[in-house]
Amino acid sequence: MRFTSSREGVSVKSPNRRLRLFTIVSCAAALAVTGCDKSVGPFEVLPPLNPSSLEPTAGSWRMILLTGPTQIAVAAPTAVTSAAYVAELDAIKASQANLTDAQRKAIAYWSGGGVMRWNQIVRELVAHYNLPPAPKDEGGYPVPDAENPFGDPAFPFANPVYAVRAYSYVSAAQYDALKAAWYWKFQYNRLSPAKIDNAITALMPVSDLPSYPSEDAVISGVTVEMLKSLFPAAVEEITLKAAEQRNAALWSGKATASDLAAGLALGKSVATIFLARAAGDGMRTAGGSPVLWKALADSAAARGEIAWKSLDVPARPPMLPLFGQVRGWNMTPADFVTERPPPPPLTGSQQMKDETAEVKRTVDHLTSAELAIAQKWNDGAGTYSPPGHWNDVALEYVRDGNMSEVRAARVFALLNMAMHDAGVGCWEAKFHYFNPRPTQMDPSIKTSIGLPNFPSYTSGHSTFSAAGSAVLSYLFPSGATSFAAMRDEAGISRLYGGIHYRSDIDAGKAHGIRIATYTLNFAQGDGAP
């Protein structure tokens, strides 16, 4: 079983989509043929994980939400000489004597590392649900309903800011859960079954990392609970995938049933702490209301500015205008206001005319190389979104670095917390200034990519990419030049696509870099060597 995006023509359990989605699926299929497809999952090969360090001090690294590693107690395991534990070892040996091909495939799949596998799966889910609702026959648009996730439209619409919030919650929860697990692992120091009983074959790489509580069960437990809340229409598939991870650890001789039970309980307990935060972080009201939407336009008009408006037909409500008030990870509400970019060019100014003309000139004389860049970084409907693009970049460095699960979790947590805060800051600025898109200022501008349904200033791609690039440059200094080049290419791709002015891009990059410093300050003091 695997998760698939609608771009591949196979979907997780969801209602039938309207005919308009056929175009998205067909275009995505064409991209797959040309090598631009962003689908993830089992086809993205991960070699067996053999970490270069066991990270014995990870239990003391700074927590994100937990007060400390002992906030959730893990009872001591039974002795390895006990009859109960010997029976667990015998159960593994019995399982290994009768492994099916499907079980061996599951072992091979999960041997690449749970943190990286779940990152792929979350991106798969985002891609599947990153589809805006179709208009109703009588006009207007339905709203995805968390209380009816299987309805039409399905919940959620995993747009870029919903996606970055999801990435951040999953990765931050995994990171705290694994730090707690590492504390208890080295407290109890029970080795893996394959290390204790030489009659058990190690079908995954097995190190001297203590097996109690099982890191595979911790990851599966915390992740399944987070994803059931974030993607409720995919509960069955998520739950089966999590169980497969735990079973693979058992069948492979990496963990016993009691290792898994302790890890699962710990992971689920950590998830409750993160879910409580998510319930009150402001996301539920981020869509605003028609009264708010009108007030934003009226405020821009009162300043003598041309207010942004939806160019969809019929006009679509703006995408999550109050996401700028969602709680940040390393920034306070006051920090977001302090870091807000300076105002964009006045809509009646010569600078605005010049920048609009630059967009028109660029798209009218677009080279094939520039078009390729615009499409490469499009990350629109049916993809894993701009933040997902940076997760994909990070995964290659994590994989090649042979990182332990806890070290890998740190990378994704820092990256996604920074990009989440970048999303909050960007949306706070977008709806504060309510600036029109180039195609609104000059309807003759023809875009080569989809037109986002929210204000122009600043560029979300530029803000996300600057924050992501800054964090990855800190974590992987050898790649800093490449990350900066990708950041700049992602930014300029929006000019090539005809959907952003140059000032949107420049201000967004500067904004994202400033926002990233808050997460980098956390990272520099978290105790991780």
PDB file of C-alpha atoms in Angstrom, residues 188 213 218 297 372 426 428 451:
ATOM      1  CA  TYR A 188      17.566   1.713  30.249  1.00  0.00           C
ATOM      2  CA  PRO A 213      11.543   2.430  23.551  1.00  0.00           C
ATOM      3  CA  VAL A 218       7.777   6.520  18.539  1.00  0.00           C
ATOM      4  CA  ALA A 297     -10.193  46.192   0.297  1.00  0.00           C
ATOM      5  CA  ALA A 372      11.657  26.059 -17.576  1.00  0.00           C
ATOM      6  CA  CYS A 426       4.469  36.742   4.550  1.00  0.00           C
ATOM      7  CA  GLU A 428       0.703  39.162   7.616  1.00  0.00           C
ATOM      8  CA  LEU A 451      -2.238  32.905 -10.670  1.00  0.00           C
TER       9      LEU A 451
END
